PDB file of C-alpha atoms in Angstrom:
ATOM      1  CA  MET A   1      82.227 205.313 107.051  1.00 42.00           C
ATOM      2  CA  ALA A   2      83.905 202.534 105.336  1.00 44.00           C
ATOM      3  CA  ILE A   3      86.411 203.036 102.547  1.00 48.00           C
ATOM      4  CA  LEU A   4      85.963 201.458  99.093  1.00 46.00           C
ATOM      5  CA  SER A   5      89.488 200.128  99.152  1.00 48.00           C
ATOM      6  CA  ASP A   6      88.486 198.040 102.428  1.00 50.00           C
ATOM      7  CA  TYR A   7      85.464 196.517 100.523  1.00 47.00           C
ATOM      8  CA  GLU A   8      87.690 195.494  97.582  1.00 50.00           C
ATOM      9  CA  GLU A   9      90.249 193.900 100.020  1.00 50.00           C
ATOM     10  CA  ASP A  10      87.656 191.745 101.741  1.00 52.00           C
ATOM     11  CA  ASP A  11      86.393 190.457  98.453  1.00 51.00           C
ATOM     12  CA  GLN A  12      89.555 189.267  97.176  1.00 52.00           C
ATOM     13  CA  LYS A  13      90.131 187.650 100.652  1.00 50.00           C
ATOM     14  CA  GLN A  14      87.035 185.762 100.371  1.00 51.00           C
ATOM     15  CA  THR A  15      87.440 184.808  96.484  1.00 50.00           C
ATOM     16  CA  LYS A  16      91.124 184.015  96.850  1.00 48.00           C
ATOM     17  CA  THR A  17      92.088 180.087  97.434  1.00 48.00           C
ATOM     18  CA  PRO A  18      94.813 179.634  99.665  1.00 50.00           C
ATOM     19  CA  GLU A  19      97.693 177.234  98.676  1.00 48.00           C
ATOM     20  CA  SER A  20      97.511 175.286 101.805  1.00 50.00           C
ATOM     21  CA  VAL A  21      94.094 173.830 100.985  1.00 56.00           C
ATOM     22  CA  LYS A  22      94.565 170.135  99.950  1.00 63.00           C
ATOM     23  CA  LYS A  23      92.925 168.646  96.923  1.00 68.00           C
ATOM     24  CA  PRO A  24      90.500 165.734  97.794  1.00 74.00           C
ATOM     25  CA  PHE A  25      90.996 162.157  96.484  1.00 71.00           C
ATOM     26  CA  ASN A  26      88.651 161.918  93.475  1.00 73.00           C
ATOM     27  CA  ALA A  27      88.904 158.550  91.596  1.00 75.00           C
ATOM     28  CA  VAL A  28      86.348 156.014  90.329  1.00 77.00           C
ATOM     29  CA  LEU A  29      87.221 152.171  90.193  1.00 77.00           C
ATOM     30  CA  ASP A  30      86.631 151.052  86.571  1.00 80.00           C
ATOM     31  CA  SER A  31      86.621 147.146  86.898  1.00 78.00           C
ATOM     32  CA  SER A  32      87.802 146.835  83.381  1.00 79.00           C
ATOM     33  CA  ASP A  33      90.913 149.056  84.194  1.00 81.00           C
ATOM     34  CA  PRO A  34      91.926 148.638  87.536  1.00 80.00           C
ATOM     35  CA  LEU A  35      95.372 149.618  87.199  1.00 80.00           C
ATOM     36  CA  ARG A  36      94.394 153.236  86.250  1.00 82.00           C
ATOM     37  CA  PHE A  37      92.501 153.448  89.614  1.00 81.00           C
ATOM     38  CA  LEU A  38      95.717 152.097  91.457  1.00 80.00           C
ATOM     39  CA  GLN A  39      97.937 154.742  89.312  1.00 82.00           C
ATOM     40  CA  THR A  40      95.664 157.581  90.513  1.00 84.00           C
ATOM     41  CA  ALA A  41      95.636 156.328  94.182  1.00 81.00           C
ATOM     42  CA  PHE A  42      99.358 156.168  94.106  1.00 79.00           C
ATOM     43  CA  GLU A  43      99.912 159.510  92.944  1.00 82.00           C
ATOM     44  CA  PHE A  44      97.502 160.904  95.534  1.00 83.00           C
ATOM     45  CA  VAL A  45      99.493 159.103  98.267  1.00 79.00           C
ATOM     46  CA  ALA A  46     102.784 160.437  96.562  1.00 81.00           C
ATOM     47  CA  ARG A  47     101.516 163.951  96.540  1.00 82.00           C
ATOM     48  CA  GLU A  48      99.843 163.792 100.019  1.00 82.00           C
ATOM     49  CA  THR A  49     102.524 161.730 102.082  1.00 84.00           C
ATOM     50  CA  ASP A  50     106.376 161.198 101.920  1.00 81.00           C
ATOM     51  CA  LEU A  51     105.823 157.569 101.339  1.00 77.00           C
ATOM     52  CA  PHE A  52     107.550 157.369  97.936  1.00 77.00           C
ATOM     53  CA  LYS A  53     110.381 159.228  99.095  1.00 80.00           C
ATOM     54  CA  THR A  54     111.707 156.196 101.152  1.00 80.00           C
ATOM     55  CA  ASP A  55     114.127 153.738  99.398  1.00 77.00           C
ATOM     56  CA  SER A  56     111.879 150.615 100.298  1.00 78.00           C
ATOM     57  CA  VAL A  57     108.876 151.926  98.692  1.00 77.00           C
ATOM     58  CA  VAL A  58     108.819 149.399  95.928  1.00 79.00           C
ATOM     59  CA  LYS A  59     109.571 146.624  98.230  1.00 77.00           C
ATOM     60  CA  ASP A  60     106.948 147.498 100.569  1.00 79.00           C
ATOM     61  CA  VAL A  61     104.259 148.054  97.895  1.00 79.00           C
ATOM     62  CA  ASN A  62     105.208 144.507  96.335  1.00 79.00           C
ATOM     63  CA  GLY A  63     105.035 142.977  99.711  1.00 77.00           C
ATOM     64  CA  LEU A  64     101.734 144.502 100.313  1.00 80.00           C
ATOM     65  CA  VAL A  65     100.264 143.245  96.792  1.00 79.00           C
ATOM     66  CA  ARG A  66     101.598 139.782  97.705  1.00 80.00           C
ATOM     67  CA  THR A  67     100.080 139.770 101.089  1.00 82.00           C
ATOM     68  CA  VAL A  68      96.658 140.509  99.439  1.00 81.00           C
ATOM     69  CA  LYS A  69      97.061 138.013  96.835  1.00 82.00           C
ATOM     70  CA  GLU A  70      97.925 135.318  99.154  1.00 82.00           C
ATOM     71  CA  LYS A  71      94.728 136.159 101.465  1.00 84.00           C
ATOM     72  CA  LEU A  72      92.462 136.043  98.345  1.00 84.00           C
ATOM     73  CA  ASP A  73      94.018 132.529  97.192  1.00 84.00           C
ATOM     74  CA  ALA A  74      93.415 131.175 100.915  1.00 83.00           C
ATOM     75  CA  ASP A  75      89.823 132.400 100.764  1.00 85.00           C
ATOM     76  CA  GLU A  76      89.351 130.990  97.308  1.00 84.00           C
ATOM     77  CA  ARG A  77      90.624 127.542  98.515  1.00 83.00           C
ATOM     78  CA  LYS A  78      88.454 127.555 101.549  1.00 83.00           C
ATOM     79  CA  ARG A  79      85.243 128.426  99.257  1.00 84.00           C
ATOM     80  CA  LYS A  80      86.321 125.473  97.104  1.00 81.00           C
ATOM     81  CA  GLU A  81      86.814 123.008  99.898  1.00 79.00           C
ATOM     82  CA  LYS A  82      83.336 124.272 101.353  1.00 80.00           C
ATOM     83  CA  ALA A  83      81.734 123.698  97.900  1.00 75.00           C
ATOM     84  CA  VAL A  84      83.445 119.824  97.435  1.00 72.00           C
ATOM     85  CA  SER A  85      82.510 118.930 101.171  1.00 71.00           C
ATOM     86  CA  ALA A  86      78.861 120.162 100.360  1.00 70.00           C
ATOM     87  CA  ALA A  87      78.712 118.241  96.837  1.00 64.00           C
ATOM     88  CA  SER A  88      80.221 115.271  98.534  1.00 62.00           C
ATOM     89  CA  ASN A  89      77.683 115.195 101.369  1.00 64.00           C
ATOM     90  CA  GLY A  90      74.808 115.860  99.027  1.00 58.00           C
ATOM     91  CA  ALA A  91      76.016 112.824  96.700  1.00 53.00           C
ATOM     92  CA  THR A  92      76.094 110.692  99.862  1.00 56.00           C
ATOM     93  CA  SER A  93      72.815 111.620 100.734  1.00 56.00           C
ATOM     94  CA  VAL A  94      71.317 111.103  97.222  1.00 52.00           C
ATOM     95  CA  LYS A  95      73.173 107.615  97.108  1.00 56.00           C
ATOM     96  CA  HIS A  96      71.478 106.432 100.418  1.00 56.00           C
ATOM     97  CA  ASP A  97      68.151 108.011  99.337  1.00 59.00           C
ATOM     98  CA  ASN A  98      68.448 106.064  96.038  1.00 58.00           C
ATOM     99  CA  LYS A  99      69.521 102.711  97.747  1.00 59.00           C
ATOM    100  CA  ARG A 100      66.456 103.112 100.145  1.00 63.00           C
ATOM    101  CA  ALA A 101      64.173 103.977  97.232  1.00 56.00           C
ATOM    102  CA  LYS A 102      65.559 100.804  95.242  1.00 58.00           C
ATOM    103  CA  GLU A 103      65.084  98.519  98.291  1.00 58.00           C
ATOM    104  CA  ASP A 104      61.426  99.694  98.622  1.00 56.00           C
ATOM    105  CA  SER A 105      60.688  99.336  95.089  1.00 53.00           C
ATOM    106  CA  SER A 106      62.344  95.864  94.998  1.00 52.00           C
ATOM    107  CA  SER A 107      60.461  94.660  97.911  1.00 51.00           C
ATOM    108  CA  SER A 108      57.111  95.730  96.178  1.00 50.00           C
ATOM    109  CA  LEU A 109      58.008  94.032  92.915  1.00 47.00           C
ATOM    110  CA  PRO A 110      57.744  90.403  92.007  1.00 49.00           C
ATOM    111  CA  ALA A 111      60.980  88.339  92.221  1.00 50.00           C
ATOM    112  CA  GLN A 112      63.002  88.412  88.812  1.00 48.00           C
ATOM    113  CA  PRO A 113      64.790  85.134  87.537  1.00 45.00           C
ATOM    114  CA  ALA A 114      68.350  85.274  87.914  1.00 46.00           C
ATOM    115  CA  VAL A 115      70.361  85.707  84.757  1.00 43.00           C
ATOM    116  CA  SER A 116      73.278  83.313  84.483  1.00 45.00           C
ATOM    117  CA  VAL A 117      76.482  84.547  82.639  1.00 47.00           C
ATOM    118  CA  LYS A 118      78.307  81.919  80.751  1.00 51.00           C
ATOM    119  CA  GLU A 119      81.973  81.746  81.868  1.00 52.00           C
ATOM    120  CA  PRO A 120      84.909  81.625  79.241  1.00 53.00           C
ATOM    121  CA  GLU A 121      85.877  77.907  78.386  1.00 53.00           C
ATOM    122  CA  ASP A 122      89.426  78.474  79.666  1.00 51.00           C
ATOM    123  CA  LYS A 123      88.207  79.429  83.116  1.00 52.00           C
ATOM    124  CA  LYS A 124      85.515  76.903  83.247  1.00 54.00           C
ATOM    125  CA  GLU A 125      88.233  74.185  82.614  1.00 52.00           C
ATOM    126  CA  SER A 126      90.512  75.546  85.269  1.00 52.00           C
ATOM    127  CA  LYS A 127      87.507  75.397  87.764  1.00 54.00           C
ATOM    128  CA  ASP A 128      86.800  72.014  86.743  1.00 53.00           C
ATOM    129  CA  ASP A 129      90.488  70.934  86.991  1.00 51.00           C
ATOM    130  CA  ASN A 130      90.401  72.501  90.571  1.00 53.00           C
ATOM    131  CA  LYS A 131      87.511  70.398  91.596  1.00 49.00           C
ATOM    132  CA  LYS A 132      89.055  67.185  90.142  1.00 65.00           C
ATOM    133  CA  GLY A 133      92.376  68.070  92.156  1.00 78.00           C
ATOM    134  CA  LEU A 134      94.368  67.951  88.954  1.00 88.00           C
ATOM    135  CA  ARG A 135      97.157  70.449  88.161  1.00 91.00           C
ATOM    136  CA  ALA A 136      98.401  72.161  84.824  1.00 91.00           C
ATOM    137  CA  PRO A 137     101.762  70.435  83.867  1.00 93.00           C
ATOM    138  CA  ASN A 138     104.930  72.417  83.691  1.00 93.00           C
ATOM    139  CA  LYS A 139     106.567  73.246  80.530  1.00 91.00           C
ATOM    140  CA  GLY A 140     108.432  69.817  80.354  1.00 91.00           C
ATOM    141  CA  ASN A 141     105.012  68.197  80.936  1.00 93.00           C
ATOM    142  CA  GLY A 142     105.748  67.326  84.592  1.00 94.00           C
ATOM    143  CA  LEU A 143     105.378  69.364  87.775  1.00 94.00           C
ATOM    144  CA  ASP A 144     107.477  71.682  90.000  1.00 95.00           C
ATOM    145  CA  MET A 145     107.591  70.666  93.722  1.00 94.00           C
ATOM    146  CA  GLU A 146     109.084  72.187  96.763  1.00 92.00           C
ATOM    147  CA  ASN A 147     112.161  70.391  96.778  1.00 93.00           C
ATOM    148  CA  TYR A 148     112.355  68.961  93.484  1.00 96.00           C
ATOM    149  CA  SER A 149     110.823  69.096  90.045  1.00 96.00           C
ATOM    150  CA  TRP A 150     110.343  66.417  87.189  1.00 96.00           C
ATOM    151  CA  ILE A 151     109.580  66.551  83.490  1.00 95.00           C
ATOM    152  CA  GLN A 152     108.680  63.641  81.046  1.00 94.00           C
ATOM    153  CA  SER A 153     108.369  62.417  77.618  1.00 90.00           C
ATOM    154  CA  LEU A 154     106.462  59.305  76.536  1.00 87.00           C
ATOM    155  CA  GLN A 155     109.770  57.278  76.993  1.00 90.00           C
ATOM    156  CA  GLU A 156     111.484  59.015  79.910  1.00 93.00           C
ATOM    157  CA  VAL A 157     111.184  60.963  83.113  1.00 95.00           C
ATOM    158  CA  THR A 158     113.957  63.234  84.153  1.00 95.00           C
ATOM    159  CA  ILE A 159     114.097  64.414  87.915  1.00 96.00           C
ATOM    160  CA  ASN A 160     115.994  67.389  89.072  1.00 96.00           C
ATOM    161  CA  ILE A 161     116.936  67.556  93.118  1.00 96.00           C
ATOM    162  CA  PRO A 162     118.772  70.612  94.377  1.00 95.00           C
ATOM    163  CA  VAL A 163     121.453  70.077  96.695  1.00 94.00           C
ATOM    164  CA  PRO A 164     123.957  72.107  98.882  1.00 94.00           C
ATOM    165  CA  PRO A 165     126.531  73.686  96.813  1.00 93.00           C
ATOM    166  CA  GLY A 166     129.764  72.068  96.868  1.00 92.00           C
ATOM    167  CA  THR A 167     128.143  68.357  97.493  1.00 92.00           C
ATOM    168  CA  LYS A 168     130.165  65.478  96.514  1.00 93.00           C
ATOM    169  CA  SER A 169     128.911  62.725  94.580  1.00 91.00           C
ATOM    170  CA  ARG A 170     130.052  60.423  97.485  1.00 93.00           C
ATOM    171  CA  PHE A 171     127.470  62.139  99.607  1.00 94.00           C
ATOM    172  CA  ILE A 172     124.405  61.170  97.483  1.00 94.00           C
ATOM    173  CA  SER A 173     122.447  58.304  98.265  1.00 95.00           C
ATOM    174  CA  CYS A 174     120.151  57.214  95.324  1.00 95.00           C
ATOM    175  CA  GLU A 175     118.157  53.741  95.156  1.00 96.00           C
ATOM    176  CA  ILE A 176     116.287  53.262  91.904  1.00 96.00           C
ATOM    177  CA  LYS A 177     114.025  50.219  91.955  1.00 96.00           C
ATOM    178  CA  LYS A 178     111.353  49.015  89.518  1.00 95.00           C
ATOM    179  CA  ASN A 179     108.657  50.678  91.138  1.00 96.00           C
ATOM    180  CA  HIS A 180     110.388  52.611  93.966  1.00 97.00           C
ATOM    181  CA  LEU A 181     112.751  55.501  94.347  1.00 97.00           C
ATOM    182  CA  LYS A 182     114.762  57.007  97.420  1.00 96.00           C
ATOM    183  CA  VAL A 183     117.038  59.925  96.926  1.00 96.00           C
ATOM    184  CA  GLY A 184     118.961  61.959  99.502  1.00 95.00           C
ATOM    185  CA  LEU A 185     122.187  63.008 101.325  1.00 94.00           C
ATOM    186  CA  LYS A 186     123.918  60.172 103.283  1.00 93.00           C
ATOM    187  CA  GLY A 187     122.932  60.377 107.141  1.00 92.00           C
ATOM    188  CA  GLN A 188     119.934  62.722 106.317  1.00 94.00           C
ATOM    189  CA  PRO A 189     116.242  62.042 105.779  1.00 95.00           C
ATOM    190  CA  PRO A 190     115.514  61.365 101.962  1.00 95.00           C
ATOM    191  CA  ILE A 191     114.479  64.458  99.972  1.00 94.00           C
ATOM    192  CA  LEU A 192     112.476  62.199  97.932  1.00 95.00           C
ATOM    193  CA  GLU A 193     111.070  58.782  98.478  1.00 95.00           C
ATOM    194  CA  GLY A 194     107.912  56.903  97.366  1.00 95.00           C
ATOM    195  CA  ASP A 195     106.396  54.341  94.936  1.00 96.00           C
ATOM    196  CA  LEU A 196     106.449  55.407  91.268  1.00 97.00           C
ATOM    197  CA  TYR A 197     103.545  56.053  89.184  1.00 96.00           C
ATOM    198  CA  LYS A 198     104.330  53.095  87.003  1.00 95.00           C
ATOM    199  CA  SER A 199     107.384  50.547  86.594  1.00 96.00           C
ATOM    200  CA  VAL A 200     110.712  51.487  85.007  1.00 96.00           C
ATOM    201  CA  LYS A 201     113.417  49.862  83.460  1.00 94.00           C
ATOM    202  CA  VAL A 202     116.050  49.769  86.351  1.00 94.00           C
ATOM    203  CA  ASP A 203     119.050  48.939  83.884  1.00 93.00           C
ATOM    204  CA  ASP A 204     118.290  52.020  81.758  1.00 92.00           C
ATOM    205  CA  CYS A 205     118.013  54.441  84.683  1.00 94.00           C
ATOM    206  CA  PHE A 206     120.722  56.434  86.274  1.00 94.00           C
ATOM    207  CA  TRP A 207     121.769  59.516  88.139  1.00 94.00           C
ATOM    208  CA  SER A 208     124.389  62.226  88.115  1.00 93.00           C
ATOM    209  CA  LEU A 209     125.574  65.032  90.124  1.00 91.00           C
ATOM    210  CA  GLU A 210     125.323  68.432  87.981  1.00 91.00           C
ATOM    211  CA  ASP A 211     127.853  71.350  88.947  1.00 90.00           C
ATOM    212  CA  GLN A 212     127.850  69.842  92.536  1.00 90.00           C
ATOM    213  CA  LYS A 213     124.525  71.534  93.124  1.00 92.00           C
ATOM    214  CA  SER A 214     121.829  69.457  91.649  1.00 94.00           C
ATOM    215  CA  VAL A 215     121.117  65.815  91.383  1.00 95.00           C
ATOM    216  CA  SER A 216     119.913  64.753  87.975  1.00 95.00           C
ATOM    217  CA  ILE A 217     117.742  61.375  87.627  1.00 95.00           C
ATOM    218  CA  LEU A 218     116.746  59.627  84.468  1.00 95.00           C
ATOM    219  CA  LEU A 219     114.200  57.071  84.631  1.00 96.00           C
ATOM    220  CA  THR A 220     113.180  54.843  81.530  1.00 94.00           C
ATOM    221  CA  LYS A 221     109.652  53.917  81.386  1.00 94.00           C
ATOM    222  CA  GLN A 222     108.480  50.375  81.099  1.00 93.00           C
ATOM    223  CA  ASP A 223     105.359  51.394  79.259  1.00 90.00           C
ATOM    224  CA  GLN A 224     106.446  54.082  76.921  1.00 86.00           C
ATOM    225  CA  MET A 225     102.700  54.776  75.440  1.00 83.00           C
ATOM    226  CA  GLU A 226     101.449  56.391  78.595  1.00 88.00           C
ATOM    227  CA  TRP A 227     101.956  59.753  80.179  1.00 92.00           C
ATOM    228  CA  TRP A 228     102.464  59.780  83.920  1.00 94.00           C
ATOM    229  CA  LYS A 229     100.078  61.536  86.134  1.00 93.00           C
ATOM    230  CA  PHE A 230     102.439  62.158  88.991  1.00 96.00           C
ATOM    231  CA  LEU A 231     106.015  60.952  89.786  1.00 96.00           C
ATOM    232  CA  VAL A 232     105.479  59.402  93.195  1.00 96.00           C
ATOM    233  CA  LYS A 233     102.419  58.639  94.936  1.00 94.00           C
ATOM    234  CA  GLY A 234     100.937  61.157  97.344  1.00 92.00           C
ATOM    235  CA  GLU A 235     101.934  64.257  95.221  1.00 92.00           C
ATOM    236  CA  PRO A 236      99.450  66.104  93.025  1.00 93.00           C
ATOM    237  CA  GLU A 237      98.177  64.653  89.781  1.00 94.00           C
ATOM    238  CA  ILE A 238      98.575  66.674  86.617  1.00 93.00           C
ATOM    239  CA  ASP A 239      95.921  66.993  84.056  1.00 91.00           C
ATOM    240  CA  THR A 240      97.517  64.682  80.926  1.00 87.00           C
ATOM    241  CA  GLN A 241      94.890  66.334  78.538  1.00 85.00           C
ATOM    242  CA  LYS A 242      97.245  69.571  78.796  1.00 87.00           C
ATOM    243  CA  VAL A 243     100.600  67.718  78.047  1.00 86.00           C
ATOM    244  CA  GLU A 244     102.263  69.113  74.871  1.00 79.00           C
ATOM    245  CA  PRO A 245     104.622  66.493  73.325  1.00 70.00           C
ATOM    246  CA  GLU A 246     107.496  67.599  71.455  1.00 63.00           C
ATOM    247  CA  ASN A 247     106.931  67.019  67.850  1.00 56.00           C
ATOM    248  CA  SER A 248     110.520  67.015  66.893  1.00 48.00           C
ATOM    249  CA  LYS A 249     110.998  63.614  68.861  1.00 61.00           C
ATOM    250  CA  LEU A 250     108.402  61.714  66.872  1.00 63.00           C
ATOM    251  CA  ALA A 251     110.902  61.345  64.026  1.00 65.00           C
ATOM    252  CA  ASP A 252     113.019  59.211  66.503  1.00 67.00           C
ATOM    253  CA  LEU A 253     110.131  56.518  66.848  1.00 68.00           C
ATOM    254  CA  ASP A 254     109.601  53.571  64.789  1.00 73.00           C
ATOM    255  CA  PRO A 255     106.582  53.909  62.316  1.00 78.00           C
ATOM    256  CA  GLU A 256     104.366  51.806  64.380  1.00 77.00           C
ATOM    257  CA  THR A 257     105.115  53.709  67.506  1.00 74.00           C
ATOM    258  CA  ARG A 258     104.961  57.118  65.964  1.00 74.00           C
ATOM    259  CA  SER A 259     101.663  56.330  64.398  1.00 78.00           C
ATOM    260  CA  THR A 260     100.093  55.440  67.909  1.00 77.00           C
ATOM    261  CA  VAL A 261     101.531  58.535  69.420  1.00 75.00           C
ATOM    262  CA  GLU A 262     100.266  60.897  66.574  1.00 77.00           C
ATOM    263  CA  LYS A 263      96.908  59.162  67.318  1.00 80.00           C
ATOM    264  CA  MET A 264      96.992  59.874  70.860  1.00 78.00           C
ATOM    265  CA  MET A 265      97.976  63.441  70.197  1.00 76.00           C
ATOM    266  CA  PHE A 266      94.946  63.987  67.836  1.00 79.00           C
ATOM    267  CA  ASP A 267      92.454  62.281  70.016  1.00 79.00           C
ATOM    268  CA  GLN A 268      93.722  64.489  72.699  1.00 73.00           C
ATOM    269  CA  ARG A 269      93.197  67.412  71.044  1.00 74.00           C
ATOM    270  CA  GLN A 270      89.799  66.532  69.733  1.00 77.00           C
ATOM    271  CA  LYS A 271      88.637  65.797  73.174  1.00 76.00           C
ATOM    272  CA  GLN A 272      89.841  69.085  74.448  1.00 67.00           C
ATOM    273  CA  MET A 273      87.776  70.978  71.546  1.00 76.00           C
ATOM    274  CA  GLY A 274      84.805  68.699  72.491  1.00 79.00           C
ATOM    275  CA  LEU A 275      85.177  66.789  69.093  1.00 83.00           C
ATOM    276  CA  PRO A 276      84.782  63.055  68.255  1.00 85.00           C
ATOM    277  CA  THR A 277      87.879  61.178  68.605  1.00 85.00           C
ATOM    278  CA  SER A 278      89.470  59.012  65.660  1.00 84.00           C
ATOM    279  CA  ASP A 279      87.742  55.972  66.721  1.00 84.00           C
ATOM    280  CA  GLU A 280      84.355  57.858  67.140  1.00 85.00           C
ATOM    281  CA  MET A 281      84.932  59.338  63.783  1.00 85.00           C
ATOM    282  CA  GLN A 282      85.622  55.845  62.243  1.00 85.00           C
ATOM    283  CA  LYS A 283      82.478  54.491  63.710  1.00 84.00           C
ATOM    284  CA  GLN A 284      80.408  57.393  62.204  1.00 83.00           C
ATOM    285  CA  ASP A 285      81.884  56.686  58.856  1.00 84.00           C
ATOM    286  CA  ILE A 286      81.108  53.210  59.112  1.00 85.00           C
ATOM    287  CA  LEU A 287      77.395  53.839  60.148  1.00 82.00           C
ATOM    288  CA  LYS A 288      77.050  56.478  57.443  1.00 84.00           C
ATOM    289  CA  LYS A 289      78.601  54.059  54.891  1.00 85.00           C
ATOM    290  CA  PHE A 290      75.824  51.210  55.980  1.00 83.00           C
ATOM    291  CA  MET A 291      73.014  53.624  55.825  1.00 83.00           C
ATOM    292  CA  ALA A 292      73.765  54.637  52.124  1.00 84.00           C
ATOM    293  CA  GLU A 293      73.933  51.088  51.386  1.00 85.00           C
ATOM    294  CA  HIS A 294      70.688  50.377  53.075  1.00 81.00           C
ATOM    295  CA  PRO A 295      68.110  53.028  52.508  1.00 82.00           C
ATOM    296  CA  GLU A 296      65.076  50.847  53.082  1.00 79.00           C
ATOM    297  CA  MET A 297      66.103  50.310  56.833  1.00 80.00           C
ATOM    298  CA  ASP A 298      65.184  53.060  59.643  1.00 75.00           C
ATOM    299  CA  PHE A 299      68.192  54.342  61.408  1.00 70.00           C
ATOM    300  CA  SER A 300      66.444  56.969  63.580  1.00 70.00           C
ATOM    301  CA  ARG A 301      67.387  55.298  66.622  1.00 69.00           C
ATOM    302  CA  ALA A 302      70.814  54.063  65.729  1.00 65.00           C
ATOM    303  CA  LYS A 303      73.537  55.016  68.342  1.00 63.00           C
ATOM    304  CA  ILE A 304      77.130  54.785  68.169  1.00 59.00           C
ATOM    305  CA  ASN A 305      78.753  53.028  71.253  1.00 57.00           C
TER     306      ASN A 305
END
């Protein structure tokens, strides 16, 4: 026969929860608050293990977080690289398809007339000059060559020839003739030699050694109403229409010469702009005046030569 106290003791054993039973981990990840989930996880680990009793726990946790972050970043870079590569391959494929479609469509269409693009005037003039073999003058209205340079005014030509530093005047050989020039160092081949573009006044020509490093030669033109196209025969020609004379020097000329020079400068500018020269304008004025005086005459076929 069982004793009542025995049943009560069994019931107490069945209903009593021993302290040794561990609580299970129970947490739900909320994407809007992931830190709360981590806090619950850390508390569970701290309760069930000795991890947080070590001195390096903070360092170890930080290292774990850093490792996970680096892995995620690497995965993200790979994903972007694959996306860019796929997009590039797709664009190349579309480009080839468009090119092929364009070729197919162009082959089936009638030929279209070519469209001409008008070039700027300055580029057109440059191309014309190149075809003619002309060069633009330097700032002194001359030309810069490999071994020397020269500039000019309507009256004179100035040549500059570099020589080795320390050169003495007695080592210079310079022969100036009416139509010929020869310059160099004694005992060596001439630096500059050739027939001049036009004759010069030999008595009014001279040379000098500048700072023992360059020879300066002044040539006085025989014809002081013309621009030289080159210094000596064989060198490139300059475009004399692009010569820009110094206006300040006009005051040094006599009235007749100054008037002629101004007329030349005016005609040069008119030609560059495609406008009539002073002589052509004078002829047009004469014709207009004559037409006004003789209205009975037919001038429809009149031409100005």
